[in-house]
Coordinates of C-alpha atoms and ligand atoms in Angstrom, one line a residue:
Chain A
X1 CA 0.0 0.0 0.0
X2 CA 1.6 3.3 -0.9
X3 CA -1.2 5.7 -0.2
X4 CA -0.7 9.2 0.2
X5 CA 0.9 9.8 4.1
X6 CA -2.0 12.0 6.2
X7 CA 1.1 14.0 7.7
X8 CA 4.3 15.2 5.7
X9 CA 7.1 17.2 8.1
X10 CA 10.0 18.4 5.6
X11 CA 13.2 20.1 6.9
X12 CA 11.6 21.1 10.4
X13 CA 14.0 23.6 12.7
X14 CA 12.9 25.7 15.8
X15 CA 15.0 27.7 17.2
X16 CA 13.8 29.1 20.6
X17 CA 15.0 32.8 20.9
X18 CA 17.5 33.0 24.2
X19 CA 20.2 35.7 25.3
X20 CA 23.0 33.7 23.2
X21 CA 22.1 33.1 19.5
X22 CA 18.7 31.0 20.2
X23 CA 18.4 27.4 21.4
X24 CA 18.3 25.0 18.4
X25 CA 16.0 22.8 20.1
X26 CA 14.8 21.0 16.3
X27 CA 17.2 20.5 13.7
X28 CA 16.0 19.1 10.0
X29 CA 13.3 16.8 11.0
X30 CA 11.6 15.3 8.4
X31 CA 9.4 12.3 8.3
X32 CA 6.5 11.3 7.0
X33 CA 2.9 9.6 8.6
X34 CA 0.3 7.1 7.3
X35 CA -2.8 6.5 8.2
X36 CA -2.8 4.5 11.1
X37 CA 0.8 4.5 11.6
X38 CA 1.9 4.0 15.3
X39 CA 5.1 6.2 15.5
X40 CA 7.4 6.7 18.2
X41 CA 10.3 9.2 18.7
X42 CA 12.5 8.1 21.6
X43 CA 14.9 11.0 23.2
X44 CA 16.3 11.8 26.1
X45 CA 14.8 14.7 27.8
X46 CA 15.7 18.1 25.9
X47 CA 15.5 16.5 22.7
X48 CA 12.5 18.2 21.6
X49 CA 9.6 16.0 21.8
X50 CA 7.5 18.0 23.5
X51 CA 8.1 20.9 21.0
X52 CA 8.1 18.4 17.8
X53 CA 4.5 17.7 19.0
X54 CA 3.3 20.9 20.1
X55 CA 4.1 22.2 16.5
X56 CA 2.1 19.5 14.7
X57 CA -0.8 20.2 17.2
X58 CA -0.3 23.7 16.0
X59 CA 0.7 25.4 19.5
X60 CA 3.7 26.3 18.0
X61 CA 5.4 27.9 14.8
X62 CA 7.9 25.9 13.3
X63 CA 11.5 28.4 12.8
X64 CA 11.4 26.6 9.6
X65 CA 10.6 24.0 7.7
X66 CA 6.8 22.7 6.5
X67 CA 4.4 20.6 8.2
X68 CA 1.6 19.5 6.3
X69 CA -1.5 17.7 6.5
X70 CA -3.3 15.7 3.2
X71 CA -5.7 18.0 1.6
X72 CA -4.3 20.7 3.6
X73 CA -6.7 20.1 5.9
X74 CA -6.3 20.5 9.8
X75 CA -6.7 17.3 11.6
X76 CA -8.9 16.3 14.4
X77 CA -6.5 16.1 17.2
X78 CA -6.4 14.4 20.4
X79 CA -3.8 14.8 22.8
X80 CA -2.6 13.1 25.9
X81 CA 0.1 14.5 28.0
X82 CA 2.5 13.6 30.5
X83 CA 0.1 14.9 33.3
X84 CA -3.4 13.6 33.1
X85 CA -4.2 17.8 32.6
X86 CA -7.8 17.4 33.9
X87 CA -9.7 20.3 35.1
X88 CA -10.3 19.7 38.7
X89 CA -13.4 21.3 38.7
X90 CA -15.0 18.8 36.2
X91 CA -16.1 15.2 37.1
X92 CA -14.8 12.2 35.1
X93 CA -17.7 12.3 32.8
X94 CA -17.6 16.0 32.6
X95 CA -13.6 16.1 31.5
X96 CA -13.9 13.2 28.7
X97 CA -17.1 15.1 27.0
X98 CA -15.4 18.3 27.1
X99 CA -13.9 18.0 23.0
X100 CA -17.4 17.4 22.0
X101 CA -19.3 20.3 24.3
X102 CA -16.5 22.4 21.9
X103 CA -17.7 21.0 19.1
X104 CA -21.2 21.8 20.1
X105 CA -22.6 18.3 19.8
X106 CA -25.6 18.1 22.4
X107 CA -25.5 16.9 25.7
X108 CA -27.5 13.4 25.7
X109 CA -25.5 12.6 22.7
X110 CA -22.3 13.5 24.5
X111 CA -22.7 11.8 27.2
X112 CA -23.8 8.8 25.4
X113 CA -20.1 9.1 23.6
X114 CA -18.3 9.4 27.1
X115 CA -19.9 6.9 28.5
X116 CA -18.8 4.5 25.9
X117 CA -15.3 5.9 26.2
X118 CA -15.3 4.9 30.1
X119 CA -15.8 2.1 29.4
X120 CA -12.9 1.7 26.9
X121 CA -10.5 2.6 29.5
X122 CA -12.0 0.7 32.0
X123 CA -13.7 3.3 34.0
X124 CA -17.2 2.2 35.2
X125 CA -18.2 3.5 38.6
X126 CA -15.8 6.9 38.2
X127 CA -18.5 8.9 36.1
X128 CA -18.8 11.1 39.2
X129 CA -15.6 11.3 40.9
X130 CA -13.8 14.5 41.0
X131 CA -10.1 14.0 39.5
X132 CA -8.3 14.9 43.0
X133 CA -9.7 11.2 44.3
X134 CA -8.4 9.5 41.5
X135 CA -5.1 7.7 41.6
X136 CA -2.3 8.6 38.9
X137 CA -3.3 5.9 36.8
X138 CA -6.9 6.3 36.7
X139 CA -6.3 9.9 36.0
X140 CA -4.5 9.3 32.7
X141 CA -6.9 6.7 31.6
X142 CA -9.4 10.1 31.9
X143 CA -6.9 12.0 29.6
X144 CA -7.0 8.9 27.0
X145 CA -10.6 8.6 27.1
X146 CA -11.0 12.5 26.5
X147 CA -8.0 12.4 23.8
X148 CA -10.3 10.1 21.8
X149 CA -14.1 10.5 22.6
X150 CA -14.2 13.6 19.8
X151 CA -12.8 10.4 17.4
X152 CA -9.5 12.4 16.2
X153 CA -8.0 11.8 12.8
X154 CA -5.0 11.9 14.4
X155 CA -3.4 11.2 18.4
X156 CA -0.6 12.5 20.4
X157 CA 1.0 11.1 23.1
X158 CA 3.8 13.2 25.0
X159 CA 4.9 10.6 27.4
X160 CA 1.7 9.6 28.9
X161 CA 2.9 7.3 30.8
X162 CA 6.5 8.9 32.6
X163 CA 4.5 9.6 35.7
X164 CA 3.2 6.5 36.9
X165 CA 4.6 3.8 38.7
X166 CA 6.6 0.7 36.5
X167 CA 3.4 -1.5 36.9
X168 CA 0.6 0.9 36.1
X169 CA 2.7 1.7 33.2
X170 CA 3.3 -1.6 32.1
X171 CA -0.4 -2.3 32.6
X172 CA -1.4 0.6 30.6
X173 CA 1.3 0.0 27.6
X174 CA -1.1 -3.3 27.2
X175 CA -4.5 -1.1 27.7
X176 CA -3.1 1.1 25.1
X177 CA -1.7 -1.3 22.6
X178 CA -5.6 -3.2 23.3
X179 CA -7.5 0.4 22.6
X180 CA -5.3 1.2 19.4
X181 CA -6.2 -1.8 17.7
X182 CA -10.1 -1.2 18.3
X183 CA -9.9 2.1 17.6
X184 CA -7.7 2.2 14.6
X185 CA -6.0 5.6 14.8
X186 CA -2.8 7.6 13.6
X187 CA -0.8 8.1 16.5
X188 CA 2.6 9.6 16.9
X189 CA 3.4 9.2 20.9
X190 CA 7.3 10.7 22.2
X191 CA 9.0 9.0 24.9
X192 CA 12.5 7.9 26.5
X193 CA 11.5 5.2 27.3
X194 CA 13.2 2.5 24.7
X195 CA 10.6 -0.7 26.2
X196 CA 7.7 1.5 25.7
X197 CA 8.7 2.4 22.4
X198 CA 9.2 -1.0 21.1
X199 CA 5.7 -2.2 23.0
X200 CA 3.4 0.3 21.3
X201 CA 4.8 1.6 17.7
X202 CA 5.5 0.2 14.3
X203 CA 8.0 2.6 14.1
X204 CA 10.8 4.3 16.1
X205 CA 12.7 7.8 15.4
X206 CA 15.3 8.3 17.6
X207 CA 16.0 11.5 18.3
X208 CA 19.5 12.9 19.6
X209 CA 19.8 15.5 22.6
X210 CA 20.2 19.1 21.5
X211 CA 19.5 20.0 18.7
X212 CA 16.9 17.0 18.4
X213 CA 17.8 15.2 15.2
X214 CA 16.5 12.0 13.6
X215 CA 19.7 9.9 14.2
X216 CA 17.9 6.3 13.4
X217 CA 14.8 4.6 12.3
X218 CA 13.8 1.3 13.4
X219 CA 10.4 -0.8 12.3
X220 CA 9.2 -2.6 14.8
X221 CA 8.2 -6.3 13.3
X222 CA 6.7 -7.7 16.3
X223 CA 3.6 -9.3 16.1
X224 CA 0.3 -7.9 17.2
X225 CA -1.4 -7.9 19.7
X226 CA 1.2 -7.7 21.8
X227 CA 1.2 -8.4 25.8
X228 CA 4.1 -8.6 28.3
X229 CA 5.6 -11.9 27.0
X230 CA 6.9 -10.1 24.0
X231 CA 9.3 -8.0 26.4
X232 CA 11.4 -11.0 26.9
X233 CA 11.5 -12.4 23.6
X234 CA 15.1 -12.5 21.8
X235 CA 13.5 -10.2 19.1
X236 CA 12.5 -7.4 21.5
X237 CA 15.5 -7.7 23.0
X238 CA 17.9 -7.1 20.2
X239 CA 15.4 -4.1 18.8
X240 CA 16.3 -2.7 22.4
X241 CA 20.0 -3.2 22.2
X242 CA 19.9 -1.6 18.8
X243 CA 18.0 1.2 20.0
X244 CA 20.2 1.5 23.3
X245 CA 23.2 2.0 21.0
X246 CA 21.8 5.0 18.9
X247 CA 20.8 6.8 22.2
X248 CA 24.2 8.5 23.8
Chain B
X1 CA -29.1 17.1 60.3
X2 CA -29.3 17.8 64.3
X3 CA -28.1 21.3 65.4
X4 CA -24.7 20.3 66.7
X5 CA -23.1 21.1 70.0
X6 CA -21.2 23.5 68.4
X7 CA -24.1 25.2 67.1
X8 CA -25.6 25.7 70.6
X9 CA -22.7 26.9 72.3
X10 CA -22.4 30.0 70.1
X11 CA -25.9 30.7 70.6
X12 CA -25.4 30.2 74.3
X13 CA -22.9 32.7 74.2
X14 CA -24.5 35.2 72.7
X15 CA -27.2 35.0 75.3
X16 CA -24.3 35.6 77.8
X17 CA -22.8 38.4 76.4
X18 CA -26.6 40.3 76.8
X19 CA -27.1 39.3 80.2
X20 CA -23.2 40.5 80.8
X21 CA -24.3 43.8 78.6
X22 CA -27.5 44.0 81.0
X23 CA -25.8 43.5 84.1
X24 CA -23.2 46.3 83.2
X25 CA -26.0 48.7 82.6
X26 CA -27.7 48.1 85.5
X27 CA -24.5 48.1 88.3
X28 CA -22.6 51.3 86.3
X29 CA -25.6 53.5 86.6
X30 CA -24.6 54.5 83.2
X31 CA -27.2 57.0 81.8
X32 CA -29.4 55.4 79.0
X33 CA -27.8 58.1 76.2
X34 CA -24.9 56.8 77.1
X35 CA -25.0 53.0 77.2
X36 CA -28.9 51.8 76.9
X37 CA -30.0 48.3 78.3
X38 CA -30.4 45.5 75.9
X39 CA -34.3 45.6 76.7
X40 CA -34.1 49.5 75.7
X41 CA -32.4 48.7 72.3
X42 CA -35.0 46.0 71.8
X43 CA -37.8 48.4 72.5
X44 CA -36.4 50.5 69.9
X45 CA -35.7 48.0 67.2
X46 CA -39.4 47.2 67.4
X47 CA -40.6 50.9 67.4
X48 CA -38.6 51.5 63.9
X49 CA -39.7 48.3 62.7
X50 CA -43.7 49.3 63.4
X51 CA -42.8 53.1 62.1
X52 CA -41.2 51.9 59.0
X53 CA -38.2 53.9 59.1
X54 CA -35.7 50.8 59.8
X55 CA -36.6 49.0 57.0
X56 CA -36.6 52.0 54.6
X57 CA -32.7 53.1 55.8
X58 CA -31.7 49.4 55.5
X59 CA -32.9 48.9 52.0
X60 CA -31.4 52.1 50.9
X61 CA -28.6 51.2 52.2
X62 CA -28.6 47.4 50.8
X63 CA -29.4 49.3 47.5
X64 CA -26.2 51.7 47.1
X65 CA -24.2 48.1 48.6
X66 CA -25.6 45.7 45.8
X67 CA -24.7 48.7 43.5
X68 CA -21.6 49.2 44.3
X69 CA -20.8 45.7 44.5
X70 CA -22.4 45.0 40.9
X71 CA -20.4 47.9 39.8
X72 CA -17.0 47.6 41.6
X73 CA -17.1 43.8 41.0
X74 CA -17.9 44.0 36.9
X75 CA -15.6 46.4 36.7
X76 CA -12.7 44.9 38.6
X77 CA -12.8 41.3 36.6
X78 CA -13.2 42.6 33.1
X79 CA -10.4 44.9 34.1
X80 CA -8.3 42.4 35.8
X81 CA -8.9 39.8 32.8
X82 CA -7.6 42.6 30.8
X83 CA -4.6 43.1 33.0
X84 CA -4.1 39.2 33.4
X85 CA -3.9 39.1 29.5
X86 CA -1.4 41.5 29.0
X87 CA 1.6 42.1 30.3
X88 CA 2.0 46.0 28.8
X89 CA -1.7 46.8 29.8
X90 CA -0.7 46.2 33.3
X91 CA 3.2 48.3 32.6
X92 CA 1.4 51.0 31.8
X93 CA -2.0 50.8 34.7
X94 CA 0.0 49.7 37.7
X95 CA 1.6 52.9 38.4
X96 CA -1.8 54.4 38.8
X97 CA -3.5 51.2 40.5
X98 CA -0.4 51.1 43.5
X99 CA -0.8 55.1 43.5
X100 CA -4.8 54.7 43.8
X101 CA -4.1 52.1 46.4
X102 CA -2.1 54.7 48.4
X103 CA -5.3 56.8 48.9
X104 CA -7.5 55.8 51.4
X105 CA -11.3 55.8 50.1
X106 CA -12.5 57.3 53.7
X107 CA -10.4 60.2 52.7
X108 CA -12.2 61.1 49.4
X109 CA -15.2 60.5 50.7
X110 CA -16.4 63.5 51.2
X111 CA -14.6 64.5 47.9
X112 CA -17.1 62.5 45.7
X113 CA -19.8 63.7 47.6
X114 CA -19.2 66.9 46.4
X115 CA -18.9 66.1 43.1
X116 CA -21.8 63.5 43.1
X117 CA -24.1 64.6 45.3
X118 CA -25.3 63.2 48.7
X119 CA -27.7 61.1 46.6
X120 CA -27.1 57.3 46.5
X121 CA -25.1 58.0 43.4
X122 CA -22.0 58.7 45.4
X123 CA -22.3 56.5 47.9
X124 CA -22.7 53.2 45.0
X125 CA -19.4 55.1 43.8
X126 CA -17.4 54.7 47.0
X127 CA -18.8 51.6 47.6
X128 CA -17.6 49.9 44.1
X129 CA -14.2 52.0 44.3
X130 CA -13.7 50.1 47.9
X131 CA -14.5 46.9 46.4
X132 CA -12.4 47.5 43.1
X133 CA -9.0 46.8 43.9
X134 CA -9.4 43.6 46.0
X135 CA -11.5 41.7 43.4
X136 CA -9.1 43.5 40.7
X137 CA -6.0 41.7 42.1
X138 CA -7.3 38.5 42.6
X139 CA -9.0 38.6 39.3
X140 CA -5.4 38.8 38.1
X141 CA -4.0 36.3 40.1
X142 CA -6.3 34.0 39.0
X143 CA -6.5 34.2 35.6
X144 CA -2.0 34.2 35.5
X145 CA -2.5 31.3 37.5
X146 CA -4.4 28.9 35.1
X147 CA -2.2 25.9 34.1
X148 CA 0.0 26.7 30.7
X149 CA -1.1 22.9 29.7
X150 CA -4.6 23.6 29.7
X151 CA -4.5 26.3 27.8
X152 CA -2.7 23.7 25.0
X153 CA -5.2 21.2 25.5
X154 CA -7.6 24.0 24.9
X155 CA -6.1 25.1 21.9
X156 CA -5.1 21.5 20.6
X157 CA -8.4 21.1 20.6
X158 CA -9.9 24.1 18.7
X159 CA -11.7 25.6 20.9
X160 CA -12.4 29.4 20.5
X161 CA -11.6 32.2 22.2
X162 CA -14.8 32.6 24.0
X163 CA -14.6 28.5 24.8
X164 CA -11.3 29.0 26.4
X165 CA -12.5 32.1 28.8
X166 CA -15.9 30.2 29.4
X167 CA -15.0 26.9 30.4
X168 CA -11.1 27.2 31.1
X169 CA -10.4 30.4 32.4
X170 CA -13.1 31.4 34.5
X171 CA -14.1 28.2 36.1
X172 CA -10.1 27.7 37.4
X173 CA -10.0 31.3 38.4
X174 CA -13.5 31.1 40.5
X175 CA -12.2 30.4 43.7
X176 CA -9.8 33.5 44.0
X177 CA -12.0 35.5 42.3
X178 CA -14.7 34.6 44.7
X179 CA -12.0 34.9 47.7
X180 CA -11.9 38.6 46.2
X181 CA -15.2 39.1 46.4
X182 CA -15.6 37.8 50.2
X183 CA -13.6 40.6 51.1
X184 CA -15.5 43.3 48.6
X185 CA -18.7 42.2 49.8
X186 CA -17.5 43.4 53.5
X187 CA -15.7 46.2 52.4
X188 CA -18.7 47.4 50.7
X189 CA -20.8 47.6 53.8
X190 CA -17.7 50.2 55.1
X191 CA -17.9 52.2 51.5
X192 CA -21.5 52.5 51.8
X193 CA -21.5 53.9 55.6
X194 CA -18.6 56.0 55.4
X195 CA -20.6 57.7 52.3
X196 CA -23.9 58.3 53.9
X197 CA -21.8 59.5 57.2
X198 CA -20.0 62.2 55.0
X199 CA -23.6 63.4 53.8
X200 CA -26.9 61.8 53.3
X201 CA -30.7 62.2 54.0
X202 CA -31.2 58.4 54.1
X203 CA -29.6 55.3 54.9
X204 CA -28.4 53.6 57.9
X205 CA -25.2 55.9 57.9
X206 CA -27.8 58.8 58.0
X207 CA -29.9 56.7 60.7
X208 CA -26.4 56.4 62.9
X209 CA -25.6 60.4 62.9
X210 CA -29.5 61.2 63.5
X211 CA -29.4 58.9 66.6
X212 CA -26.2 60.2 67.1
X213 CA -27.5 63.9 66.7
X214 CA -30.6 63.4 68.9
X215 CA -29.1 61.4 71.7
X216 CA -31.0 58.5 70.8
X217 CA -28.4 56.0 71.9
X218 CA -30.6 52.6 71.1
X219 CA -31.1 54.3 67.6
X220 CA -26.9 53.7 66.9
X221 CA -27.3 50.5 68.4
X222 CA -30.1 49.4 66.2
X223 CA -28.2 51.0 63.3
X224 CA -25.2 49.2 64.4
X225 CA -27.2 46.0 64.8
X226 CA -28.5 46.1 61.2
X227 CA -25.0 46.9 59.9
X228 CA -23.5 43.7 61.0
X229 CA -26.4 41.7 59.6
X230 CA -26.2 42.8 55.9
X231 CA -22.6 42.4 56.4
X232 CA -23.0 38.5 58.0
X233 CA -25.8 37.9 54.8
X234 CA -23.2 39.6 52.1
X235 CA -20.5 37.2 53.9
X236 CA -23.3 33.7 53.8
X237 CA -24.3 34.5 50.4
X238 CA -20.5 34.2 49.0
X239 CA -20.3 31.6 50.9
X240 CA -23.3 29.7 49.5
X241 CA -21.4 30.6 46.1
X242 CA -18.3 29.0 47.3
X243 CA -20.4 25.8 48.6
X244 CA -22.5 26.0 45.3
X245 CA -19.8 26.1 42.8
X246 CA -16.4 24.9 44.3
X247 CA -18.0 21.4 45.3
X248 CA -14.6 20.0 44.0
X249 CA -12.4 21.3 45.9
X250 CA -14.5 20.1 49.4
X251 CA -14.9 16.4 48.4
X252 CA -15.0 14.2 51.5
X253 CA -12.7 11.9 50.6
Ligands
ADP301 N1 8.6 27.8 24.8 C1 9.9 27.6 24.9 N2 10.8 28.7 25.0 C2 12.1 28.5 25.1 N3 12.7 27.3 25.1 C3 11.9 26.2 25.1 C4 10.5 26.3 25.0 N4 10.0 25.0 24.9 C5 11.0 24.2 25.1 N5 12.2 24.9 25.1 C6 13.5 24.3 25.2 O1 13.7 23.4 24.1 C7 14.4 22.2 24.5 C8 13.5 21.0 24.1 O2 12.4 21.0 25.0 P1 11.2 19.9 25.0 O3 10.6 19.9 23.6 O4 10.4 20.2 26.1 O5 12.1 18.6 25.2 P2 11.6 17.2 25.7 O6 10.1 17.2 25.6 O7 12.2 16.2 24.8 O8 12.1 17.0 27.1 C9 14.7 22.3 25.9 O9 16.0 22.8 26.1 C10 13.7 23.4 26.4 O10 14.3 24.1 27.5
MG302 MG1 8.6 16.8 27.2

């Protein structure tokens, strides 16, 4: 299949102005998104992930460089950050509908729509709970849920997982990899995390520290759907090494 | 729910405090213009409740007070959202905010009386200008302190200008802003008594001087007595705000 890729980045540079000549925190990124592509880009913290997917959500000009979308058109966007980012005065219900009460759909129907996302992410009983009593990872199932109940064209992930605990993140690698294959979207998802990288995409950029840079590619050719026994295959294990290596 | 034991211990105390207030009156010998007996005050209360006149001077003076809050208030948000949004606007304002700060309202009083007139008009004027600068600088501090991510998830997801002030920015901003107005809605009772005292031919300020004026002792204590209970109301009704729409923040865990 060689169908036209829903996202094209060519030649992307930011440059943050600062007192000394700028921070060069993207340098010449260029890659290029399918439809239903599950893309990673692993870096260490300062690479520029965060910025790499502020600009494609459009929160940020690039310095230079093109990012563009098929048809030109703007995608549908959902985004999940490395905080659950819930308004606190909003009940679990309340947060997930919020995309559609911006899109004016009605209520009923909205809350028809959340419901079924709570139950996606596992959720049942939380409807009214205020986020303060939720526990970390209840809190970013919330964020996922509301990240896809508006049914974006296209999802970003900015290390959704980096503030949980190593078993609620490993837990919700699985509940993520599970969701993704019923929902069937485009997601590009940043990380440093090289395990969670190689559990959830199809494809991993690494990116160097300062100015971010693609320094490698690497397609993921592990089987789907995947669960924990994957991590210890010999497979995994030498995608990891590999990976390891191109990080310094 | 049962009145707890809480709840009758401050109305025991109260009781207390007017047989204490009784019991001074009757072993000082104080003269009634001087310090009149509970059971004096209470005569009095009734006799400008039957005659109409306490009623009348209360509303006039709850008028100018939901005036001035209503004015004060609207203009201290839209003016602090203003401020909050931009960094120059508040360069170039500040100078005169921190100056206008310096001046005490009781001092210009009488100032805007002049130029107003000893109708309510001046009095709703001193009120609001009382009430201003709290809710002004808490307006500001709320709105600055919105969470940066937010506003991207906001914006990541399209929503408009007016979305993002309706359901992001005011909502995270109501509980300073309604800390700012439990302190306008006292302060307001002050504004609105320091401008009938300057000049006024109604009001409970006016009631206070005329009592005042004609030795009618247990007329300032009525006057007094009404004072404090628009200013206890102002003070439940935020807090039936706060309790209304700041649930989140009180969950019993
Ligand atoms: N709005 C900004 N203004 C100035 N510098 C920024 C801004 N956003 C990020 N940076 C800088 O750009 C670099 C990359 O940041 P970021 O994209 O957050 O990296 P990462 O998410 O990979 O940790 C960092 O050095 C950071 O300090
Ligand atoms: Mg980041």
């Amino acid at each position: 299949m060689t169908a036209k890729p829903i996202l094209t980045v060519k030649n992307l540079s930011v440059i943050f102005p600062d007192s000394n000549g700028g921070l060069h925190a993207l340098d010449d990124i260029s890659f290029e998104v399918h439809s239903r592509d599950f893309i990673c880009f692993l870096g260490p913290s300062g690479s520029g992930k965060t910025t790499l997917l502020r600009i494609i959500a459009g929160l940020l000009q690039p310095s230079s460089g093109q990012v563009s979308f098929v048809d030109n058109l703007q995608p549908k966007i959902g985004m999940v950050f490395q905080q659950a980012h819930l308004m606190p005065w909003r009940t679990v219900m309340d947060n997930i509908k919020l995309p559609l009460e911006l899109e004016g759909m009605d209520e009923s129907q909205a809350r028809i729509k959340a419901q079924e996302m709570i139950e996606l992410v596992g959720l049942n009983g939380f409807e009214d709970s205020w986020p303060r009593d939720l526990s970390g990872g209840m809190a970013q199932r919330v964020g996922i849920a509301r990240s896809l109940v508006h049914d974006p064209d296209l999802l970003l992930l900015d290390e959704p997982f980096a503030s949980l605990d190593a078993l609620t993140r490993e837990r919700m690698w699985v509940e993520l990899s599970r969701i993704w294959q019923v929902k069937q979207k485009t997601v590009i998802m940043v990380t440093h995390s090289i395990n969670e990288s190689l559990f959830l995409a199809d494809d991993v950029l690494v990116l160097t520290q300062r100015p971010g840079k693609i320094k490698l590619e690497v397609k993921v050719d592990l089987p789907r759907p995947r669960n924990d026994d994957i991590r210890y295959t010999s497979h995994f294990g030498k995608l990891a090494r590999k990976l390891r290596g191109a990080i310094e | 729910m049962k009145p707890s034991f809480s709840h009758w211990l401050g109305l025991f105390s109260i009781i207390l405090g007017v047989f204490a207030w009784e019991l001074i009156v009757r072993l000082s010998g104080l003269p009634r213009f001087i310090l009149p007996s509970p059971l004096d005050v209470w005569m009095r209360l009734l006799k400008s409740l039957a005659d109409g006149s306490l009623l009348y001077h209360t509303s006039i003076t709850l008028l100018e007070i939901t005036l001035g809050l209503a004015v004060g208030v609207t203009f201290a948000t839209l003016l602090g959202y203003m401020l909050a949004k931009s960094r120059s606007l508040e360069k170039v304002l500040s100078p005169y905010l921190v100056a206008s700060q310096a001046i005490p309202v009781v001092a210009i009083a009488p100032l805007l009386v002049i130029w107003l007139g000893h109708g309510i008009i001046s009095k709703v004027v001193i009120c609001a200008l009382i009430v201003f600068f709290p809710v002004l600088v808490n307006t500001v501090v709320g709105v600055r302190a919105v969470p940066p991510a937010l506003y991207d998830m906001m914006h990541s997801l399209r929503a408009s200008r007016w979305q993002v002030m309706s359901k992001l920015e005011v909502p995270a901003s109501l509980p300073v802003l309604l800390g700012g107005l439990r302190i306008g809605a006292t302060l307001s009772v002050i504004g609105a008594i320091v401008g009938e005292l300057v000049d006024a031919k109604e009001g409970l300020g006016f009631l206070l001087k005329v009592g005042d004026f004609q030795y009618d002792t247990s007329m300032v204590f009525v006057a007094v007595i009404m004072l404090v209970a628009l200013a206890l109301a102002l003070y439940g009704i935020v807090t039936l705000l706060e309790k209304r729409f700041l649930k989140w923040q009180h969950t019993p865990s």
